[in-house]
Amino acid sequence: MIKSLVSITGVALVCAALLAGVRYQTAPHIRANREAATWAVAFQLAGGPFPTNNVTLPLANLRIGGTRLDTVSTPGYGGSIEMLVALDRGSIGGVKVTRHEETPGLGDFIEGEWMNQFEQMQPMEVDTISGATITSLAIKRALQSHLRTALAETAPEGPPG
Amino acid sequence: MTFRQAAIERNPAWVQLLGLCPLLAVSNSVVNALGLAFASTFVMAGSALIISLLRTLIPHDVRLPCFMMVIATFTTCAVMLLEAYTFDLYLSIALFVQIIVTNCMILGRLEAFAARQPPRAALADALGTSCGFAIALLVLGSVREIIGAGSLGAGLDSLFGPDAADWGIDFTDEGGGMLVALLPPGAFILAGLLLGLGRGIHEQRQARAHLRETEG
């Protein structure tokens, strides 16, 4: 009994050490890769590359020409969903999911064409996908509330500040 | 088992029918097949080595949790390494690399071999088994890519860097082929045909060997 306990703890320690080592080695590369991927999406939404020297991720109210770019995060079904939203004159000009942990094959339609509908209609008008209600609703609600906040920020009769 | 036995005569996929889930899921192109083959080899060899080194310290009762822990560790390491150094490939096969942890081929070889053998033999067996798995993956991946996409080795640059961008061969000018070969049903059909072919060759060789024995 004691021997089992000691040996299983020993194996766990070996595994933990290995994981920590690899993580330490790869973490900076992984972060750089993810940021590069997010910037690529941002360039796509803004219609072309822009200088990123003074901008940090996540984006908040970044103005590129007439477009406003934001990172919007919301809890989904499997974890946090992170998207980049481009606003053109108060409506959604483009939105892309940059990170998510939704169920593969079921909740990953948010990587695809379903997202394009938000460019044509109000978030809550887009059809929810059956079998992935939580995922769809999470995105619709997050976009809805993002739109509302953004509108309130730019509206002339809104509260000051 | 020796390397040759593990890779060819007891090929994990075609003879023992192990690890078919990742095999069928990822083998839709050569580059995906190669990526999964590398990742599986890494996990298989790494965990076989560790288990073999620790084999006298692991009591029989708790061997399975220990094996699973080691396999999960190497799988996680493989995912991190892929995301750090081959990001494009990571995006297309990450999901399947993560489920290497459930590949019964690996647990099976650890339990049946690595846990009872010295590190060198365990490593040879692990490399042979992964090599056999890689052969199966590559054969199926090539056939499916040729039929389904009309190319061979497209997108190898995501694995070997920008130099490899034109290593691929394109058989059709406008691309495209029989889509069914890229989809799961095509995977099952082609895997079945290849399995039958392998069996056929194997049986013929055995029959010939038998004939030689009875004559001699």
mmCIF file of C-alpha atoms in Angstrom:
data_model
loop_
_atom_site.group_PDB
_atom_site.id
_atom_site.type_symbol
_atom_site.label_atom_id
_atom_site.label_comp_id
_atom_site.label_asym_id
_atom_site.label_seq_id
_atom_site.Cartn_x
_atom_site.Cartn_y
_atom_site.Cartn_z
ATOM 1 C CA MET A 1 0.000 0.000 0.000
ATOM 2 C CA ILE A 2 2.650 2.478 1.114
ATOM 3 C CA LYS A 3 4.898 1.285 -1.675
ATOM 4 C CA SER A 4 2.172 1.898 -4.253
ATOM 5 C CA LEU A 5 1.588 5.360 -2.881
ATOM 6 C CA VAL A 6 5.261 6.253 -2.900
ATOM 7 C CA SER A 7 5.848 4.946 -6.409
ATOM 8 C CA ILE A 8 2.807 6.617 -7.932
ATOM 9 C CA THR A 9 3.866 9.902 -6.301
ATOM 10 C CA GLY A 10 7.354 9.384 -7.680
ATOM 11 C CA VAL A 11 6.057 8.858 -11.208
ATOM 12 C CA ALA A 12 3.856 11.945 -10.835
ATOM 13 C CA LEU A 13 6.882 14.013 -9.797
ATOM 14 C CA VAL A 14 8.909 12.792 -12.771
ATOM 15 C CA CYS A 15 6.017 13.675 -15.078
ATOM 16 C CA ALA A 16 5.557 17.097 -13.480
ATOM 17 C CA ALA A 17 9.246 17.902 -13.861
ATOM 18 C CA LEU A 18 9.164 16.900 -17.512
ATOM 19 C CA LEU A 19 6.063 18.996 -18.186
ATOM 20 C CA ALA A 20 7.488 22.015 -16.390
ATOM 21 C CA GLY A 21 10.694 21.789 -18.409
ATOM 22 C CA VAL A 22 8.959 21.578 -21.780
ATOM 23 C CA ARG A 23 6.513 24.326 -20.821
ATOM 24 C CA TYR A 24 9.337 26.642 -19.757
ATOM 25 C CA GLN A 25 11.073 26.020 -23.070
ATOM 26 C CA THR A 26 8.032 26.411 -25.338
ATOM 27 C CA ALA A 27 5.909 29.084 -23.622
ATOM 28 C CA PRO A 28 7.521 32.149 -25.304
ATOM 29 C CA HIS A 29 7.273 30.548 -28.763
ATOM 30 C CA ILE A 30 3.649 29.577 -28.182
ATOM 31 C CA ARG A 31 2.758 33.080 -27.051
ATOM 32 C CA ALA A 32 4.464 34.620 -30.094
ATOM 33 C CA ASN A 33 2.672 32.191 -32.444
ATOM 34 C CA ARG A 34 -0.732 32.922 -30.930
ATOM 35 C CA GLU A 35 -0.199 36.675 -31.078
ATOM 36 C CA ALA A 36 0.943 36.482 -34.701
ATOM 37 C CA ALA A 37 -2.190 34.506 -35.550
ATOM 38 C CA THR A 38 -4.404 37.055 -33.771
ATOM 39 C CA TRP A 39 -2.708 39.950 -35.575
ATOM 40 C CA ALA A 40 -3.254 38.217 -38.892
ATOM 41 C CA VAL A 41 -6.985 38.083 -38.144
ATOM 42 C CA ALA A 42 -6.962 41.724 -37.033
ATOM 43 C CA PHE A 43 -5.280 42.782 -40.305
ATOM 44 C CA GLN A 44 -7.876 40.828 -42.228
ATOM 45 C CA LEU A 45 -10.721 42.572 -40.393
ATOM 46 C CA ALA A 46 -9.161 46.013 -40.750
ATOM 47 C CA GLY A 47 -8.702 45.458 -44.483
ATOM 48 C CA GLY A 48 -4.917 45.582 -44.414
ATOM 49 C CA PRO A 49 -1.861 45.555 -42.161
ATOM 50 C CA PHE A 50 -1.369 48.395 -39.697
ATOM 51 C CA PRO A 51 1.526 49.216 -37.367
ATOM 52 C CA THR A 52 1.244 47.270 -34.109
ATOM 53 C CA ASN A 53 4.144 48.817 -32.197
ATOM 54 C CA ASN A 54 2.100 50.675 -29.599
ATOM 55 C CA VAL A 55 -0.844 48.298 -29.446
ATOM 56 C CA THR A 56 -1.119 45.384 -27.054
ATOM 57 C CA LEU A 57 -3.455 42.415 -27.085
ATOM 58 C CA PRO A 58 -6.263 42.084 -26.153
ATOM 59 C CA LEU A 59 -7.475 44.962 -28.294
ATOM 60 C CA ALA A 60 -9.769 47.582 -26.792
ATOM 61 C CA ASN A 61 -11.311 50.324 -28.892
ATOM 62 C CA LEU A 62 -8.518 50.385 -31.474
ATOM 63 C CA ARG A 63 -9.341 52.743 -34.362
ATOM 64 C CA ILE A 64 -8.046 51.893 -37.814
ATOM 65 C CA GLY A 65 -9.469 54.339 -40.342
ATOM 66 C CA GLY A 66 -13.225 54.214 -39.813
ATOM 67 C CA THR A 67 -13.109 50.794 -38.197
ATOM 68 C CA ARG A 68 -13.101 50.043 -34.504
ATOM 69 C CA LEU A 69 -11.403 46.793 -33.406
ATOM 70 C CA ASP A 70 -12.003 45.055 -30.083
ATOM 71 C CA THR A 71 -11.225 41.714 -28.502
ATOM 72 C CA VAL A 72 -14.411 40.257 -27.026
ATOM 73 C CA SER A 73 -14.256 37.285 -24.649
ATOM 74 C CA THR A 74 -17.164 35.299 -23.325
ATOM 75 C CA PRO A 75 -17.590 32.006 -21.497
ATOM 76 C CA GLY A 76 -18.731 29.337 -23.970
ATOM 77 C CA TYR A 77 -19.584 25.694 -23.425
ATOM 78 C CA GLY A 78 -16.087 24.258 -23.071
ATOM 79 C CA GLY A 79 -14.186 27.340 -21.976
ATOM 80 C CA SER A 80 -13.564 30.901 -22.939
ATOM 81 C CA ILE A 81 -14.376 32.025 -26.480
ATOM 82 C CA GLU A 82 -12.253 34.899 -27.747
ATOM 83 C CA MET A 83 -13.158 36.856 -30.864
ATOM 84 C CA LEU A 84 -12.042 39.928 -32.724
ATOM 85 C CA VAL A 85 -14.855 42.298 -33.677
ATOM 86 C CA ALA A 86 -14.637 45.061 -36.255
ATOM 87 C CA LEU A 87 -17.286 47.773 -35.985
ATOM 88 C CA ASP A 88 -18.100 50.017 -38.934
ATOM 89 C CA ARG A 89 -20.327 52.993 -38.102
ATOM 90 C CA GLY A 90 -22.134 51.240 -35.278
ATOM 91 C CA SER A 91 -22.682 47.877 -36.954
ATOM 92 C CA ILE A 92 -20.575 44.757 -37.167
ATOM 93 C CA GLY A 93 -18.250 44.881 -40.173
ATOM 94 C CA GLY A 94 -16.615 41.568 -39.393
ATOM 95 C CA VAL A 95 -16.100 39.121 -36.551
ATOM 96 C CA LYS A 96 -13.739 36.164 -36.228
ATOM 97 C CA VAL A 97 -13.195 33.712 -33.401
ATOM 98 C CA THR A 98 -9.506 33.596 -32.512
ATOM 99 C CA ARG A 99 -9.545 31.063 -29.663
ATOM 100 C CA HIS A 100 -12.114 28.644 -28.313
ATOM 101 C CA GLU A 101 -12.435 25.300 -26.569
ATOM 102 C CA GLU A 102 -15.878 24.260 -27.835
ATOM 103 C CA THR A 103 -16.666 20.627 -28.626
ATOM 104 C CA PRO A 104 -14.881 19.543 -31.814
ATOM 105 C CA GLY A 105 -17.298 18.708 -34.589
ATOM 106 C CA LEU A 106 -20.230 20.214 -32.708
ATOM 107 C CA GLY A 107 -19.359 23.650 -31.385
ATOM 108 C CA ASP A 108 -16.615 24.470 -33.848
ATOM 109 C CA PHE A 109 -19.000 25.888 -36.466
ATOM 110 C CA ILE A 110 -18.005 29.225 -34.903
ATOM 111 C CA GLU A 111 -14.796 29.002 -36.926
ATOM 112 C CA GLY A 112 -16.815 28.898 -40.132
ATOM 113 C CA GLU A 113 -19.353 30.733 -42.246
ATOM 114 C CA TRP A 114 -21.987 30.913 -39.533
ATOM 115 C CA MET A 115 -20.092 33.912 -38.156
ATOM 116 C CA ASN A 116 -20.534 35.871 -41.402
ATOM 117 C CA GLN A 117 -24.241 36.330 -40.664
ATOM 118 C CA PHE A 118 -23.446 38.919 -38.015
ATOM 119 C CA GLU A 119 -22.384 41.271 -40.793
ATOM 120 C CA GLN A 120 -25.929 41.308 -42.183
ATOM 121 C CA MET A 121 -28.206 41.214 -39.146
ATOM 122 C CA GLN A 122 -28.504 42.089 -35.511
ATOM 123 C CA PRO A 123 -26.767 39.507 -33.282
ATOM 124 C CA MET A 124 -29.975 38.165 -31.728
ATOM 125 C CA GLU A 125 -31.568 37.624 -35.173
ATOM 126 C CA VAL A 126 -28.981 35.040 -36.191
ATOM 127 C CA ASP A 127 -30.243 31.472 -35.942
ATOM 128 C CA THR A 128 -29.024 29.417 -33.002
ATOM 129 C CA ILE A 129 -27.463 26.104 -34.020
ATOM 130 C CA SER A 130 -29.339 23.196 -32.450
ATOM 131 C CA GLY A 131 -27.089 20.904 -30.470
ATOM 132 C CA ALA A 132 -24.849 23.842 -29.687
ATOM 133 C CA THR A 133 -27.305 26.233 -28.047
ATOM 134 C CA ILE A 134 -24.933 27.397 -25.343
ATOM 135 C CA THR A 135 -22.145 28.131 -27.820
ATOM 136 C CA SER A 136 -24.432 30.032 -30.217
ATOM 137 C CA LEU A 137 -26.156 31.999 -27.475
ATOM 138 C CA ALA A 138 -22.864 32.909 -25.829
ATOM 139 C CA ILE A 139 -21.609 34.465 -29.063
ATOM 140 C CA LYS A 140 -24.881 36.207 -29.874
ATOM 141 C CA ARG A 141 -25.195 37.705 -26.396
ATOM 142 C CA ALA A 142 -21.562 38.765 -26.245
ATOM 143 C CA LEU A 143 -21.834 40.541 -29.613
ATOM 144 C CA GLN A 144 -25.148 42.129 -28.637
ATOM 145 C CA SER A 145 -23.757 43.577 -25.435
ATOM 146 C CA HIS A 146 -20.540 44.638 -27.169
ATOM 147 C CA LEU A 147 -22.577 46.519 -29.778
ATOM 148 C CA ARG A 148 -24.637 48.202 -27.083
ATOM 149 C CA THR A 149 -21.576 49.317 -25.103
ATOM 150 C CA ALA A 150 -19.831 50.562 -28.205
ATOM 151 C CA LEU A 151 -22.905 52.522 -29.279
ATOM 152 C CA ALA A 152 -23.263 54.066 -25.820
ATOM 153 C CA GLU A 153 -19.629 55.111 -25.926
ATOM 154 C CA THR A 154 -19.962 56.896 -29.246
ATOM 155 C CA ALA A 155 -23.517 58.276 -28.916
ATOM 156 C CA PRO A 156 -23.495 62.060 -28.438
ATOM 157 C CA GLU A 157 -26.323 61.958 -25.863
ATOM 158 C CA GLY A 158 -24.604 59.267 -23.830
ATOM 159 C CA PRO A 159 -23.290 59.984 -20.338
ATOM 160 C CA PRO A 160 -19.998 61.913 -20.334
ATOM 161 C CA GLY A 161 -16.758 60.002 -19.886
ATOM 162 C CA MET B 1 9.712 -7.823 -30.205
ATOM 163 C CA THR B 2 12.506 -6.650 -32.391
ATOM 164 C CA PHE B 3 12.183 -3.569 -34.576
ATOM 165 C CA ARG B 4 11.325 -5.517 -37.742
ATOM 166 C CA GLN B 5 8.788 -7.745 -36.046
ATOM 167 C CA ALA B 6 7.119 -4.776 -34.395
ATOM 168 C CA ALA B 7 7.026 -2.694 -37.565
ATOM 169 C CA ILE B 8 6.132 -5.185 -40.298
ATOM 170 C CA GLU B 9 5.104 -8.658 -39.194
ATOM 171 C CA ARG B 10 3.057 -7.407 -36.248
ATOM 172 C CA ASN B 11 2.187 -4.026 -37.750
ATOM 173 C CA PRO B 12 0.016 -2.323 -35.101
ATOM 174 C CA ALA B 13 -2.529 -0.953 -37.545
ATOM 175 C CA TRP B 14 -2.851 -3.583 -40.274
ATOM 176 C CA VAL B 15 -2.156 -6.758 -38.286
ATOM 177 C CA GLN B 16 -3.188 -5.943 -34.735
ATOM 178 C CA LEU B 17 -5.830 -3.366 -35.748
ATOM 179 C CA LEU B 18 -4.782 -0.977 -32.984
ATOM 180 C CA GLY B 19 -4.977 2.803 -33.080
ATOM 181 C CA LEU B 20 -7.452 2.902 -35.929
ATOM 182 C CA CYS B 21 -9.266 5.998 -34.639
ATOM 183 C CA PRO B 22 -6.388 8.453 -35.121
ATOM 184 C CA LEU B 23 -5.293 6.489 -38.178
ATOM 185 C CA LEU B 24 -8.574 7.053 -40.000
ATOM 186 C CA ALA B 25 -9.144 10.556 -38.677
ATOM 187 C CA VAL B 26 -5.835 12.150 -39.618
ATOM 188 C CA SER B 27 -4.755 10.265 -42.732
ATOM 189 C CA ASN B 28 -6.412 12.641 -45.227
ATOM 190 C CA SER B 29 -3.110 14.064 -46.436
ATOM 191 C CA VAL B 30 0.557 13.164 -46.307
ATOM 192 C CA VAL B 31 1.497 16.135 -44.172
ATOM 193 C CA ASN B 32 -1.132 15.384 -41.516
ATOM 194 C CA ALA B 33 -0.142 11.708 -41.538
ATOM 195 C CA LEU B 34 3.528 12.586 -41.091
ATOM 196 C CA GLY B 35 2.739 15.007 -38.293
ATOM 197 C CA LEU B 36 0.723 12.435 -36.374
ATOM 198 C CA ALA B 37 3.367 9.786 -37.045
ATOM 199 C CA PHE B 38 6.085 12.001 -35.552
ATOM 200 C CA ALA B 39 3.951 12.885 -32.546
ATOM 201 C CA SER B 40 2.995 9.230 -31.935
ATOM 202 C CA THR B 41 6.608 8.144 -32.234
ATOM 203 C CA PHE B 42 7.644 10.785 -29.728
ATOM 204 C CA VAL B 43 4.974 9.714 -27.227
ATOM 205 C CA MET B 44 5.525 5.982 -27.791
ATOM 206 C CA ALA B 45 9.326 6.084 -27.518
ATOM 207 C CA GLY B 46 9.393 8.527 -24.626
ATOM 208 C CA SER B 47 6.912 6.668 -22.480
ATOM 209 C CA ALA B 48 8.409 3.253 -23.298
ATOM 210 C CA LEU B 49 11.827 4.496 -22.214
ATOM 211 C CA ILE B 50 10.562 6.011 -18.952
ATOM 212 C CA ILE B 51 8.389 3.011 -18.101
ATOM 213 C CA SER B 52 11.223 0.630 -18.843
ATOM 214 C CA LEU B 53 13.609 2.614 -16.646
ATOM 215 C CA LEU B 54 11.089 2.744 -13.793
ATOM 216 C CA ARG B 55 9.784 -0.810 -14.276
ATOM 217 C CA THR B 56 11.253 -2.205 -11.062
ATOM 218 C CA LEU B 57 9.863 0.698 -9.023
ATOM 219 C CA ILE B 58 6.252 0.471 -10.215
ATOM 220 C CA PRO B 59 4.177 -2.077 -8.284
ATOM 221 C CA HIS B 60 1.852 -4.266 -10.304
ATOM 222 C CA ASP B 61 -1.319 -2.844 -8.645
ATOM 223 C CA VAL B 62 -0.777 0.744 -9.738
ATOM 224 C CA ARG B 63 0.930 0.153 -13.073
ATOM 225 C CA LEU B 64 -1.991 1.346 -15.215
ATOM 226 C CA PRO B 65 -2.353 4.787 -13.559
ATOM 227 C CA CYS B 66 1.403 5.191 -13.818
ATOM 228 C CA PHE B 67 1.399 4.258 -17.532
ATOM 229 C CA MET B 68 -1.463 6.634 -18.241
ATOM 230 C CA MET B 69 0.265 9.449 -16.392
ATOM 231 C CA VAL B 70 3.462 8.987 -18.388
ATOM 232 C CA ILE B 71 1.602 8.747 -21.714
ATOM 233 C CA ALA B 72 -0.459 11.844 -20.884
ATOM 234 C CA THR B 73 2.705 13.730 -19.978
ATOM 235 C CA PHE B 74 4.383 12.939 -23.275
ATOM 236 C CA THR B 75 1.226 13.738 -25.210
ATOM 237 C CA THR B 76 0.974 17.138 -23.535
ATOM 238 C CA CYS B 77 4.652 17.760 -24.279
ATOM 239 C CA ALA B 78 4.051 16.820 -27.930
ATOM 240 C CA VAL B 79 1.159 19.298 -28.136
ATOM 241 C CA MET B 80 3.249 22.089 -26.621
ATOM 242 C CA LEU B 81 6.209 21.372 -28.906
ATOM 243 C CA LEU B 82 3.966 21.314 -31.970
ATOM 244 C CA GLU B 83 2.309 24.595 -31.017
ATOM 245 C CA ALA B 84 5.679 26.213 -30.383
ATOM 246 C CA TYR B 85 7.587 25.077 -33.458
ATOM 247 C CA THR B 86 5.087 23.980 -36.141
ATOM 248 C CA PHE B 87 2.093 26.239 -35.550
ATOM 249 C CA ASP B 88 0.333 25.643 -38.904
ATOM 250 C CA LEU B 89 0.480 21.905 -38.459
ATOM 251 C CA TYR B 90 -0.670 22.297 -34.869
ATOM 252 C CA LEU B 91 -3.789 24.076 -36.087
ATOM 253 C CA SER B 92 -4.727 21.191 -38.364
ATOM 254 C CA ILE B 93 -3.863 18.152 -36.214
ATOM 255 C CA ALA B 94 -3.813 19.382 -32.589
ATOM 256 C CA LEU B 95 -7.066 17.642 -31.769
ATOM 257 C CA PHE B 96 -5.759 14.278 -32.911
ATOM 258 C CA VAL B 97 -2.424 14.683 -31.189
ATOM 259 C CA GLN B 98 -4.300 15.176 -27.947
ATOM 260 C CA ILE B 99 -6.123 11.883 -28.367
ATOM 261 C CA ILE B 100 -2.860 9.978 -28.831
ATOM 262 C CA VAL B 101 -3.249 9.541 -25.092
ATOM 263 C CA THR B 102 -6.125 7.141 -25.737
ATOM 264 C CA ASN B 103 -4.331 5.248 -28.489
ATOM 265 C CA CYS B 104 -4.511 1.672 -27.253
ATOM 266 C CA MET B 105 -1.441 0.816 -29.326
ATOM 267 C CA ILE B 106 0.746 2.767 -26.887
ATOM 268 C CA LEU B 107 -0.772 1.494 -23.646
ATOM 269 C CA GLY B 108 -0.768 -1.999 -25.121
ATOM 270 C CA ARG B 109 2.942 -1.982 -25.939
ATOM 271 C CA LEU B 110 3.830 -0.473 -22.552
ATOM 272 C CA GLU B 111 1.830 -3.093 -20.693
ATOM 273 C CA ALA B 112 2.911 -6.040 -22.823
ATOM 274 C CA PHE B 113 6.523 -5.163 -23.428
ATOM 275 C CA ALA B 114 8.165 -2.031 -22.016
ATOM 276 C CA ALA B 115 7.135 -2.812 -18.443
ATOM 277 C CA ARG B 116 9.043 -6.111 -18.532
ATOM 278 C CA GLN B 117 12.104 -5.336 -20.641
ATOM 279 C CA PRO B 118 15.348 -3.349 -20.332
ATOM 280 C CA PRO B 119 15.372 0.145 -21.901
ATOM 281 C CA ARG B 120 17.151 -0.838 -25.128
ATOM 282 C CA ALA B 121 14.708 -3.577 -26.041
ATOM 283 C CA ALA B 122 11.769 -1.397 -24.986
ATOM 284 C CA LEU B 123 12.998 1.450 -27.168
ATOM 285 C CA ALA B 124 13.498 -0.854 -30.161
ATOM 286 C CA ASP B 125 9.999 -2.227 -29.732
ATOM 287 C CA ALA B 126 8.520 1.261 -29.335
ATOM 288 C CA LEU B 127 10.303 2.596 -32.412
ATOM 289 C CA GLY B 128 9.304 -0.470 -34.423
ATOM 290 C CA THR B 129 5.675 -0.156 -33.397
ATOM 291 C CA SER B 130 5.593 3.561 -34.198
ATOM 292 C CA CYS B 131 7.356 2.920 -37.477
ATOM 293 C CA GLY B 132 4.693 0.377 -38.366
ATOM 294 C CA PHE B 133 2.022 2.888 -37.402
ATOM 295 C CA ALA B 134 3.781 5.551 -39.488
ATOM 296 C CA ILE B 135 3.914 3.228 -42.504
ATOM 297 C CA ALA B 136 0.197 2.552 -42.214
ATOM 298 C CA LEU B 137 -0.548 6.271 -41.790
ATOM 299 C CA LEU B 138 1.618 7.291 -44.733
ATOM 300 C CA VAL B 139 0.257 4.662 -47.103
ATOM 301 C CA LEU B 140 -3.319 5.575 -46.265
ATOM 302 C CA GLY B 141 -2.505 9.304 -46.268
ATOM 303 C CA SER B 142 -0.865 9.126 -49.714
ATOM 304 C CA VAL B 143 -3.690 7.130 -51.277
ATOM 305 C CA ARG B 144 -6.333 9.423 -49.823
ATOM 306 C CA GLU B 145 -4.526 12.597 -50.838
ATOM 307 C CA ILE B 146 -3.939 11.353 -54.408
ATOM 308 C CA ILE B 147 -7.556 10.306 -54.888
ATOM 309 C CA GLY B 148 -9.193 13.038 -52.837
ATOM 310 C CA ALA B 149 -7.157 16.150 -53.549
ATOM 311 C CA GLY B 150 -5.218 15.150 -56.677
ATOM 312 C CA SER B 151 -1.907 15.982 -55.069
ATOM 313 C CA LEU B 152 0.811 14.302 -53.043
ATOM 314 C CA GLY B 153 2.638 15.974 -50.198
ATOM 315 C CA ALA B 154 0.951 19.378 -50.490
ATOM 316 C CA GLY B 155 1.667 21.762 -47.617
ATOM 317 C CA LEU B 156 4.781 19.985 -46.400
ATOM 318 C CA ASP B 157 6.188 23.435 -45.591
ATOM 319 C CA SER B 158 4.112 23.528 -42.428
ATOM 320 C CA LEU B 159 6.254 20.651 -41.190
ATOM 321 C CA PHE B 160 9.684 21.224 -42.756
ATOM 322 C CA GLY B 161 9.804 25.009 -43.173
ATOM 323 C CA PRO B 162 9.372 27.221 -46.242
ATOM 324 C CA ASP B 163 11.933 25.272 -48.312
ATOM 325 C CA ALA B 164 9.496 22.393 -48.532
ATOM 326 C CA ALA B 165 6.725 24.462 -50.123
ATOM 327 C CA ASP B 166 7.246 22.928 -53.559
ATOM 328 C CA TRP B 167 8.072 19.358 -52.517
ATOM 329 C CA GLY B 168 4.506 18.375 -53.227
ATOM 330 C CA ILE B 169 3.330 17.017 -56.567
ATOM 331 C CA ASP B 170 0.107 18.261 -58.103
ATOM 332 C CA PHE B 171 -1.510 15.811 -60.500
ATOM 333 C CA THR B 172 -4.351 18.047 -61.590
ATOM 334 C CA ASP B 173 -4.049 21.592 -62.816
ATOM 335 C CA GLU B 174 -7.049 23.059 -61.054
ATOM 336 C CA GLY B 175 -6.825 20.841 -57.975
ATOM 337 C CA GLY B 176 -9.624 18.780 -56.523
ATOM 338 C CA GLY B 177 -10.475 15.125 -56.846
ATOM 339 C CA MET B 178 -12.949 12.670 -55.445
ATOM 340 C CA LEU B 179 -13.929 14.360 -52.217
ATOM 341 C CA VAL B 180 -15.182 11.114 -50.689
ATOM 342 C CA ALA B 181 -11.612 9.921 -50.199
ATOM 343 C CA LEU B 182 -10.970 12.827 -47.833
ATOM 344 C CA LEU B 183 -14.122 12.203 -45.796
ATOM 345 C CA PRO B 184 -14.535 9.507 -43.123
ATOM 346 C CA PRO B 185 -16.418 7.020 -45.365
ATOM 347 C CA GLY B 186 -13.563 7.137 -47.859
ATOM 348 C CA ALA B 187 -11.134 6.493 -45.025
ATOM 349 C CA PHE B 188 -13.010 3.360 -43.998
ATOM 350 C CA ILE B 189 -13.335 2.072 -47.560
ATOM 351 C CA LEU B 190 -9.671 2.628 -48.422
ATOM 352 C CA ALA B 191 -8.461 1.321 -45.064
ATOM 353 C CA GLY B 192 -10.516 -1.832 -45.648
ATOM 354 C CA LEU B 193 -9.096 -2.302 -49.136
ATOM 355 C CA LEU B 194 -5.523 -1.788 -47.932
ATOM 356 C CA LEU B 195 -6.139 -4.145 -45.020
ATOM 357 C CA GLY B 196 -7.403 -6.784 -47.427
ATOM 358 C CA LEU B 197 -4.397 -6.271 -49.676
ATOM 359 C CA GLY B 198 -2.028 -6.647 -46.728
ATOM 360 C CA ARG B 199 -3.786 -9.806 -45.569
ATOM 361 C CA GLY B 200 -3.691 -11.227 -49.081
ATOM 362 C CA ILE B 201 0.062 -10.690 -49.447
ATOM 363 C CA HIS B 202 0.648 -12.104 -45.981
ATOM 364 C CA GLU B 203 -1.371 -15.259 -46.670
ATOM 365 C CA GLN B 204 0.295 -15.825 -50.011
ATOM 366 C CA ARG B 205 3.719 -15.563 -48.414
ATOM 367 C CA GLN B 206 2.701 -17.992 -45.689
ATOM 368 C CA ALA B 207 1.314 -20.452 -48.189
ATOM 369 C CA ARG B 208 4.542 -20.290 -50.172
ATOM 370 C CA ALA B 209 6.616 -20.800 -47.021
ATOM 371 C CA HIS B 210 4.433 -23.752 -46.083
ATOM 372 C CA LEU B 211 4.859 -25.257 -49.541
ATOM 373 C CA ARG B 212 8.630 -24.916 -49.298
ATOM 374 C CA GLU B 213 8.594 -26.634 -45.931
ATOM 375 C CA THR B 214 6.545 -29.600 -47.098
ATOM 376 C CA GLU B 215 8.598 -30.030 -50.272
ATOM 377 C CA GLY B 216 11.932 -29.716 -48.505
#
